[in-house]
Amino acid sequence: MGAMSVRNQSSEPSEDGGAPHALEAVGNHRAGFACFVGRPNAGKSTLTNALVGQKVAITANQPQTTRHTVRGIVHRPDAQLILVDTPGLHKPRTLLGERLNDIVRTTWAEVDVIGFCLPANEKLGPGDRFIAKELASIKKTPKIAIVTKTDLVDSKTLAEQLIAIDQLGRELGFEWAEIVPVSAVGDSQVGLLADLIVPLLPEGPSLYPEGDLTDEPEQVMIAELIREAALEGVRDELPHSIAVVVEEMLPREDRPADKPLLDIHAFVYIERPSQKGIIIGPKGKRLKDVGIKSRKQIEALLGTPVYLDLHVKVAKDWQRDPRQLRKLGF
C-alpha cells in the first residue's frame, strides 16, 4: 500500500497525559476554510454537525437536502475551522441542478482543505469517480478522504474500502493528504479529524467572533429547519419539491421584557396543487406537526419563545423557473 497514511488512532499523547495536540507550535494560531464533498447522502452534513457540536447544517435521509452554503464554525484554542457545506455534486437534470454544481466548483476553488466523504458501507461507484476526477483537476488544495458511517461495517470491509480509496487517488494522479475513518453518529474519530485538518490551514487570527457557530442569516437557518420537518415522512413523495421562505420575523409588541415572543411567518412552497394535501395532511394534522416540531428547534436555535405561522403555497414548477429560483433564494 506504499506510503498511504491512514489514521485510525490518536497521535502521540502529550507529556501531561492529556489529549494529543496536532499543533506543537506555541502561539501559531491557524484559521481557514474546509469543505466536505461527496455524493448526495454521503454523511457530509452529519459530520459538519458533529464537528461543530450543534445542529447547523440540515441533515436528512434524502439526498440533495443541503441547498445553502451553511458554514459551521469549530472554535479551538489553536485554530478556527470554518466548514463550508456544499450541496452534493451530481449530473444536473434541471436548472437548479446546474446552479448547485456551479456553487460546488466555486467553493472548492476557494477553500484551504477539501474533505471527500465516502461511506464505508457502499463500494466506490461511478458517482465517486466523477467527483474524484473533478477533485484531481484542483491541484493546489490538499484533499482528505473521510470514510464515513464506519459504525455500519466490520473491520475487513473497512480495510478494503481504505485500500480502494488510496488506489483511486493514485489512478487519478494525486495523493490524499490523509485517509481517515470516522463515525459521526458514534462520535468516533471526529476530534481526530479536526486535529488532522488544522495543520493544513493557513496561519492567522480567528475570522469569526468566539460565539458564532454559523454565519448563515437566521432566516435561512429557520427556513431549513422548517423544510427538514416538512420533509419528514413524505421524502419519497416530495423529495425535492419543497422550498421554504421566511417572509418576516417580528418581536410581538406589548410584551413584557422578561416574556418576549417572536412572530415568524413562513411559506412552504410546493410545485403542484396535488402536493398540497400531502403536506397539510388529514384535517391539517401533518402541517400542525411540522409546526410543532420546527418551532421547538427554532426556539432552541434562537433561545426565545416563538409563534410560528405556516402557510402552504403552490409555486408551479419552481425548480425549472429562473425567476422563481431567484425569489426562493437560489
Short mmCIF file of C-alpha atoms in Angstrom, two decimals:
data_model
loop_
_atom_site.label_atom_id
_atom_site.label_comp_id
_atom_site.label_asym_id
_atom_site.label_seq_id
_atom_site.Cartn_x
_atom_site.Cartn_y
_atom_site.Cartn_z
CA MET A 1 0.00 0.00 0.00
CA GLY A 2 3.03 2.26 -0.18
CA ALA A 3 3.19 5.45 1.86
CA MET A 4 -0.53 5.78 2.37
CA SER A 5 -1.27 7.46 5.69
CA VAL A 6 -4.37 6.05 7.34
CA ARG A 7 -5.18 7.50 10.74
CA ASN A 8 -7.20 5.24 12.95
CA GLN A 9 -5.98 6.17 16.37
CA SER A 10 -4.88 9.37 18.04
CA SER A 11 -1.38 10.75 17.62
CA GLU A 12 1.16 10.67 20.45
CA PRO A 13 -0.31 11.74 23.81
CA SER A 14 1.19 14.87 25.28
CA GLU A 15 3.61 14.69 28.22
CA ASP A 16 0.89 15.66 30.65
CA GLY A 17 -1.08 12.58 29.54
CA GLY A 18 -3.82 14.81 28.13
CA ALA A 19 -5.19 14.94 24.60
CA PRO A 20 -2.76 14.85 21.70
CA HIS A 21 -2.01 18.16 20.05
CA ALA A 22 -1.65 18.17 16.32
CA LEU A 23 -0.03 21.61 16.51
CA GLU A 24 3.01 21.86 18.76
CA ALA A 25 3.91 25.40 17.76
CA VAL A 26 3.10 27.85 20.54
CA GLY A 27 1.18 30.95 19.51
CA ASN A 28 0.79 29.76 15.92
CA HIS A 29 -2.93 30.16 15.53
CA ARG A 30 -4.47 28.90 12.31
CA ALA A 31 -7.75 29.81 10.66
CA GLY A 32 -9.26 28.73 7.40
CA PHE A 33 -11.99 27.07 5.40
CA ALA A 34 -12.67 23.41 4.74
CA CYS A 35 -15.48 21.87 2.77
CA PHE A 36 -16.87 18.37 2.69
CA VAL A 37 -17.78 16.95 -0.68
CA GLY A 38 -19.22 13.64 -1.73
CA ARG A 39 -22.16 12.00 -3.37
CA PRO A 40 -25.53 13.12 -2.01
CA ASN A 41 -26.18 11.46 1.35
CA ALA A 42 -22.52 10.54 1.99
CA GLY A 43 -22.76 11.97 5.53
CA LYS A 44 -21.43 15.50 4.90
CA SER A 45 -23.97 17.46 6.94
CA THR A 46 -23.97 14.96 9.81
CA LEU A 47 -20.19 15.30 10.01
CA THR A 48 -20.40 19.12 10.00
CA ASN A 49 -22.85 19.00 12.92
CA ALA A 50 -20.69 16.52 14.86
CA LEU A 51 -17.60 18.72 14.48
CA VAL A 52 -19.37 21.94 15.42
CA GLY A 53 -21.27 20.21 18.21
CA GLN A 54 -24.53 21.92 17.38
CA LYS A 55 -27.07 21.40 14.66
CA VAL A 56 -26.28 23.89 11.88
CA ALA A 57 -26.46 22.04 8.57
CA ILE A 58 -29.71 20.37 7.63
CA THR A 59 -29.41 16.57 7.85
CA ALA A 60 -31.88 14.19 6.27
CA ASN A 61 -32.05 10.65 4.94
CA GLN A 62 -32.85 12.01 1.50
CA PRO A 63 -30.16 13.12 -0.97
CA GLN A 64 -29.95 16.77 -2.08
CA THR A 65 -31.29 18.46 1.04
CA THR A 66 -28.46 20.95 1.57
CA ARG A 67 -29.09 23.87 -0.73
CA HIS A 68 -27.26 26.67 1.01
CA THR A 69 -23.61 27.03 1.81
CA VAL A 70 -24.07 26.55 5.55
CA ARG A 71 -20.89 27.31 7.41
CA GLY A 72 -20.28 25.58 10.70
CA ILE A 73 -17.53 27.11 12.80
CA VAL A 74 -15.26 24.98 15.00
CA HIS A 75 -13.55 27.09 17.70
CA ARG A 76 -10.36 25.66 19.22
CA PRO A 77 -7.60 27.27 21.29
CA ASP A 78 -5.09 26.66 18.46
CA ALA A 79 -7.34 27.25 15.47
CA GLN A 80 -10.63 28.23 13.95
CA LEU A 81 -12.01 25.91 11.32
CA ILE A 82 -14.84 27.20 9.14
CA LEU A 83 -16.78 24.42 7.45
CA VAL A 84 -18.45 25.26 4.18
CA ASP A 85 -21.15 22.76 3.36
CA THR A 86 -21.74 22.46 -0.37
CA PRO A 87 -24.61 20.59 -1.98
CA GLY A 88 -23.74 17.15 -3.38
CA LEU A 89 -22.20 17.26 -6.84
CA HIS A 90 -24.28 15.28 -9.32
CA LYS A 91 -25.13 15.12 -13.02
CA PRO A 92 -27.59 18.01 -13.40
CA ARG A 93 -31.05 17.43 -14.84
CA THR A 94 -32.65 20.77 -14.05
CA LEU A 95 -31.62 24.40 -13.92
CA LEU A 96 -31.48 24.08 -10.12
CA GLY A 97 -29.08 21.14 -10.54
CA GLU A 98 -26.76 23.17 -12.76
CA ARG A 99 -26.74 26.08 -10.31
CA LEU A 100 -25.93 23.75 -7.44
CA ASN A 101 -22.96 22.30 -9.34
CA ASP A 102 -21.62 25.78 -10.13
CA ILE A 103 -21.77 26.62 -6.41
CA VAL A 104 -19.81 23.44 -5.65
CA ARG A 105 -16.94 24.17 -8.06
CA THR A 106 -16.64 27.80 -6.99
CA THR A 107 -16.48 26.70 -3.34
CA TRP A 108 -13.78 24.10 -3.99
CA ALA A 109 -11.53 26.68 -5.60
CA GLU A 110 -11.78 28.98 -2.57
CA VAL A 111 -11.21 26.67 0.43
CA ASP A 112 -7.98 25.60 2.18
CA VAL A 113 -8.85 21.90 2.56
CA ILE A 114 -11.31 19.58 0.83
CA GLY A 115 -12.68 16.56 2.69
CA PHE A 116 -14.11 13.91 0.37
CA CYS A 117 -16.75 11.86 2.23
CA LEU A 118 -17.11 8.24 1.16
CA PRO A 119 -19.48 5.94 3.07
CA ALA A 120 -17.79 2.80 4.43
CA ASN A 121 -20.86 0.69 3.68
CA GLU A 122 -21.01 1.37 -0.09
CA LYS A 123 -18.42 0.29 -2.66
CA LEU A 124 -16.86 3.08 -4.73
CA GLY A 125 -19.12 3.79 -7.68
CA PRO A 126 -19.27 5.97 -10.82
CA GLY A 127 -20.55 8.91 -8.73
CA ASP A 128 -17.45 8.80 -6.50
CA ARG A 129 -15.14 8.60 -9.53
CA PHE A 130 -16.96 11.53 -11.13
CA ILE A 131 -16.25 13.67 -8.05
CA ALA A 132 -12.67 12.37 -7.59
CA LYS A 133 -11.91 13.32 -11.21
CA GLU A 134 -13.18 16.83 -10.56
CA LEU A 135 -11.03 16.97 -7.40
CA ALA A 136 -7.94 15.84 -9.33
CA SER A 137 -8.25 18.96 -11.50
CA ILE A 138 -7.99 21.20 -8.42
CA LYS A 139 -4.24 20.91 -7.97
CA LYS A 140 -3.20 23.09 -5.02
CA THR A 141 -5.84 22.27 -2.41
CA PRO A 142 -4.98 19.40 0.00
CA LYS A 143 -7.58 16.63 -0.10
CA ILE A 144 -8.52 14.38 2.82
CA ALA A 145 -10.52 11.20 2.20
CA ILE A 146 -13.04 10.79 5.04
CA VAL A 147 -14.58 7.33 5.31
CA THR A 148 -17.96 7.94 6.96
CA LYS A 149 -20.52 5.60 8.57
CA THR A 150 -17.82 3.22 9.85
CA ASP A 151 -20.25 2.07 12.57
CA LEU A 152 -22.14 0.16 9.84
CA VAL A 153 -19.30 -2.17 8.71
CA ASP A 154 -16.82 -4.74 10.08
CA SER A 155 -13.06 -4.16 10.09
CA LYS A 156 -12.40 -6.28 6.97
CA THR A 157 -14.88 -4.27 4.86
CA LEU A 158 -13.39 -1.06 6.22
CA ALA A 159 -9.83 -2.13 5.34
CA GLU A 160 -10.91 -2.99 1.78
CA GLN A 161 -12.57 0.42 1.41
CA LEU A 162 -9.43 2.23 2.66
CA ILE A 163 -7.27 0.41 0.09
CA ALA A 164 -9.76 1.13 -2.71
CA ILE A 165 -9.78 4.85 -1.84
CA ASP A 166 -5.97 5.01 -1.75
CA GLN A 167 -5.85 3.39 -5.21
CA LEU A 168 -8.50 5.76 -6.57
CA GLY A 169 -6.24 8.73 -5.78
CA ARG A 170 -3.23 7.05 -7.40
CA GLU A 171 -5.20 6.22 -10.55
CA LEU A 172 -6.14 9.87 -10.93
CA GLY A 173 -2.61 11.09 -10.23
CA PHE A 174 -2.89 12.65 -6.78
CA GLU A 175 -2.18 11.61 -3.21
CA TRP A 176 -4.59 12.05 -0.32
CA ALA A 177 -3.19 14.26 2.47
CA GLU A 178 -4.91 11.83 4.89
CA ILE A 179 -7.37 8.95 4.80
CA VAL A 180 -9.49 9.00 7.97
CA PRO A 181 -12.26 6.60 9.04
CA VAL A 182 -14.96 8.30 11.15
CA SER A 183 -18.41 7.71 12.53
CA ALA A 184 -20.16 10.97 13.30
CA VAL A 185 -23.07 9.05 14.83
CA GLY A 186 -20.85 7.14 17.24
CA ASP A 187 -18.65 10.25 17.65
CA SER A 188 -15.70 8.04 16.70
CA GLN A 189 -12.61 9.85 15.39
CA VAL A 190 -14.43 13.18 14.86
CA GLY A 191 -11.96 15.06 17.14
CA LEU A 192 -9.06 13.39 15.35
CA LEU A 193 -10.41 14.61 12.01
CA ALA A 194 -10.27 18.20 13.27
CA ASP A 195 -6.69 17.56 14.51
CA LEU A 196 -5.70 16.46 11.01
CA ILE A 197 -7.40 19.34 9.17
CA VAL A 198 -5.98 22.11 11.39
CA PRO A 199 -2.28 21.80 10.31
CA LEU A 200 -3.41 22.21 6.69
CA LEU A 201 -4.94 25.63 7.40
CA PRO A 202 -3.02 28.89 6.91
CA GLU A 203 -1.66 30.66 9.99
CA GLY A 204 -3.70 33.65 11.07
CA PRO A 205 -6.12 35.10 13.61
CA SER A 206 -9.74 33.97 14.03
CA LEU A 207 -12.06 35.13 11.27
CA TYR A 208 -15.28 34.98 13.32
CA PRO A 209 -16.17 36.01 16.91
CA GLU A 210 -15.89 33.25 19.54
CA GLY A 211 -19.62 32.62 19.99
CA ASP A 212 -20.52 32.25 16.32
CA LEU A 213 -21.38 28.76 15.09
CA THR A 214 -22.54 29.74 11.62
CA ASP A 215 -22.68 32.90 9.50
CA GLU A 216 -25.92 31.92 7.77
CA PRO A 217 -28.61 34.55 8.29
CA GLU A 218 -31.03 33.30 10.94
CA GLN A 219 -33.91 33.39 8.47
CA VAL A 220 -32.15 30.89 6.19
CA MET A 221 -31.45 28.53 9.09
CA ILE A 222 -35.06 28.79 10.28
CA ALA A 223 -36.31 28.04 6.75
CA GLU A 224 -34.03 24.97 6.66
CA LEU A 225 -35.39 23.69 10.00
CA ILE A 226 -38.98 24.08 8.75
CA ARG A 227 -38.09 22.39 5.45
CA GLU A 228 -36.48 19.47 7.26
CA ALA A 229 -39.57 18.99 9.44
CA ALA A 230 -41.83 19.27 6.36
CA LEU A 231 -39.82 16.55 4.55
CA GLU A 232 -40.15 14.16 7.48
CA GLY A 233 -42.38 11.27 6.41
CA VAL A 234 -43.02 12.48 2.83
CA ARG A 235 -39.49 12.19 1.43
CA ASP A 236 -40.44 9.52 -1.10
CA GLU A 237 -43.40 11.50 -2.42
CA LEU A 238 -41.92 15.02 -2.45
CA PRO A 239 -38.12 14.73 -2.14
CA HIS A 240 -37.14 17.99 -3.89
CA SER A 241 -40.47 19.75 -4.34
CA ILE A 242 -40.39 21.68 -1.07
CA ALA A 243 -38.90 25.14 -0.58
CA VAL A 244 -39.45 27.31 2.49
CA VAL A 245 -39.26 31.09 2.67
CA VAL A 246 -39.42 33.00 5.96
CA GLU A 247 -41.36 36.13 4.98
CA GLU A 248 -40.91 38.03 8.24
CA MET A 249 -39.72 37.79 11.82
CA LEU A 250 -41.02 40.39 14.23
CA PRO A 251 -40.93 40.66 18.02
CA ARG A 252 -44.53 40.73 19.34
CA GLU A 253 -45.38 44.20 20.55
CA ASP A 254 -46.66 44.99 24.07
CA ARG A 255 -44.81 42.04 25.64
CA PRO A 256 -43.01 42.48 28.98
CA ALA A 257 -39.19 42.37 28.62
CA ASP A 258 -38.95 39.09 30.55
CA LYS A 259 -41.58 37.40 28.34
CA PRO A 260 -40.66 38.13 24.73
CA LEU A 261 -42.35 36.38 21.82
CA LEU A 262 -41.09 36.29 18.24
CA ASP A 263 -43.68 36.07 15.45
CA ILE A 264 -42.37 34.13 12.44
CA HIS A 265 -44.40 33.98 9.22
CA ALA A 266 -43.23 31.37 6.72
CA PHE A 267 -44.44 29.87 3.45
CA VAL A 268 -43.91 26.26 2.43
CA TYR A 269 -43.78 26.21 -1.38
CA ILE A 270 -44.61 23.12 -3.42
CA GLU A 271 -44.70 22.61 -7.19
CA ARG A 272 -48.21 21.28 -7.83
CA PRO A 273 -51.67 21.68 -6.26
CA SER A 274 -51.88 17.87 -5.84
CA GLN A 275 -48.99 18.04 -3.35
CA LYS A 276 -50.87 20.41 -1.05
CA GLY A 277 -52.90 17.66 0.61
CA ILE A 278 -49.77 15.60 1.26
CA ILE A 279 -48.10 18.47 3.15
CA ILE A 280 -51.21 19.58 5.04
CA GLY A 281 -52.41 16.05 5.90
CA PRO A 282 -55.89 14.92 7.01
CA LYS A 283 -57.64 17.79 8.83
CA GLY A 284 -54.37 19.76 8.78
CA LYS A 285 -52.65 17.34 11.17
CA ARG A 286 -49.37 16.99 9.24
CA LEU A 287 -48.83 20.73 8.89
CA LYS A 288 -49.60 21.15 12.59
CA ASP A 289 -46.97 18.52 13.46
CA VAL A 290 -44.45 20.24 11.18
CA GLY A 291 -45.14 23.50 13.01
CA ILE A 292 -44.71 21.97 16.47
CA LYS A 293 -41.51 20.12 15.58
CA SER A 294 -39.81 23.02 13.79
CA ARG A 295 -40.93 25.57 16.41
CA LYS A 296 -39.11 23.61 19.14
CA GLN A 297 -35.91 23.59 17.09
CA ILE A 298 -36.22 27.28 16.18
CA GLU A 299 -36.71 28.17 19.87
CA ALA A 300 -33.59 26.14 20.74
CA LEU A 301 -31.66 27.94 17.99
CA LEU A 302 -32.77 31.46 18.92
CA GLY A 303 -33.19 30.98 22.66
CA THR A 304 -36.55 32.74 22.68
CA PRO A 305 -40.24 31.66 22.56
CA VAL A 306 -41.65 31.70 19.03
CA TYR A 307 -45.10 31.89 17.45
CA LEU A 308 -44.82 30.16 14.07
CA ASP A 309 -47.37 30.90 11.35
CA LEU A 310 -47.09 28.41 8.45
CA HIS A 311 -48.87 28.56 5.09
CA VAL A 312 -48.60 26.24 2.10
CA LYS A 313 -48.42 27.81 -1.39
CA VAL A 314 -48.09 26.39 -4.88
CA ALA A 315 -45.22 27.80 -6.98
CA LYS A 316 -45.66 25.95 -10.26
CA ASP A 317 -42.51 24.02 -11.37
CA TRP A 318 -40.27 26.33 -9.31
CA GLN A 319 -37.16 24.16 -9.82
CA ARG A 320 -37.15 24.89 -13.56
CA ASP A 321 -38.08 28.57 -13.50
CA PRO A 322 -35.18 31.06 -13.10
CA ARG A 323 -37.49 33.80 -11.76
CA GLN A 324 -38.98 31.52 -9.09
CA LEU A 325 -35.50 30.19 -8.17
CA ARG A 326 -34.34 33.75 -7.50
CA LYS A 327 -37.43 34.52 -5.46
CA LEU A 328 -36.90 31.37 -3.38
CA GLY A 329 -33.29 32.33 -2.69
CA PHE A 330 -31.31 30.17 -5.15
#
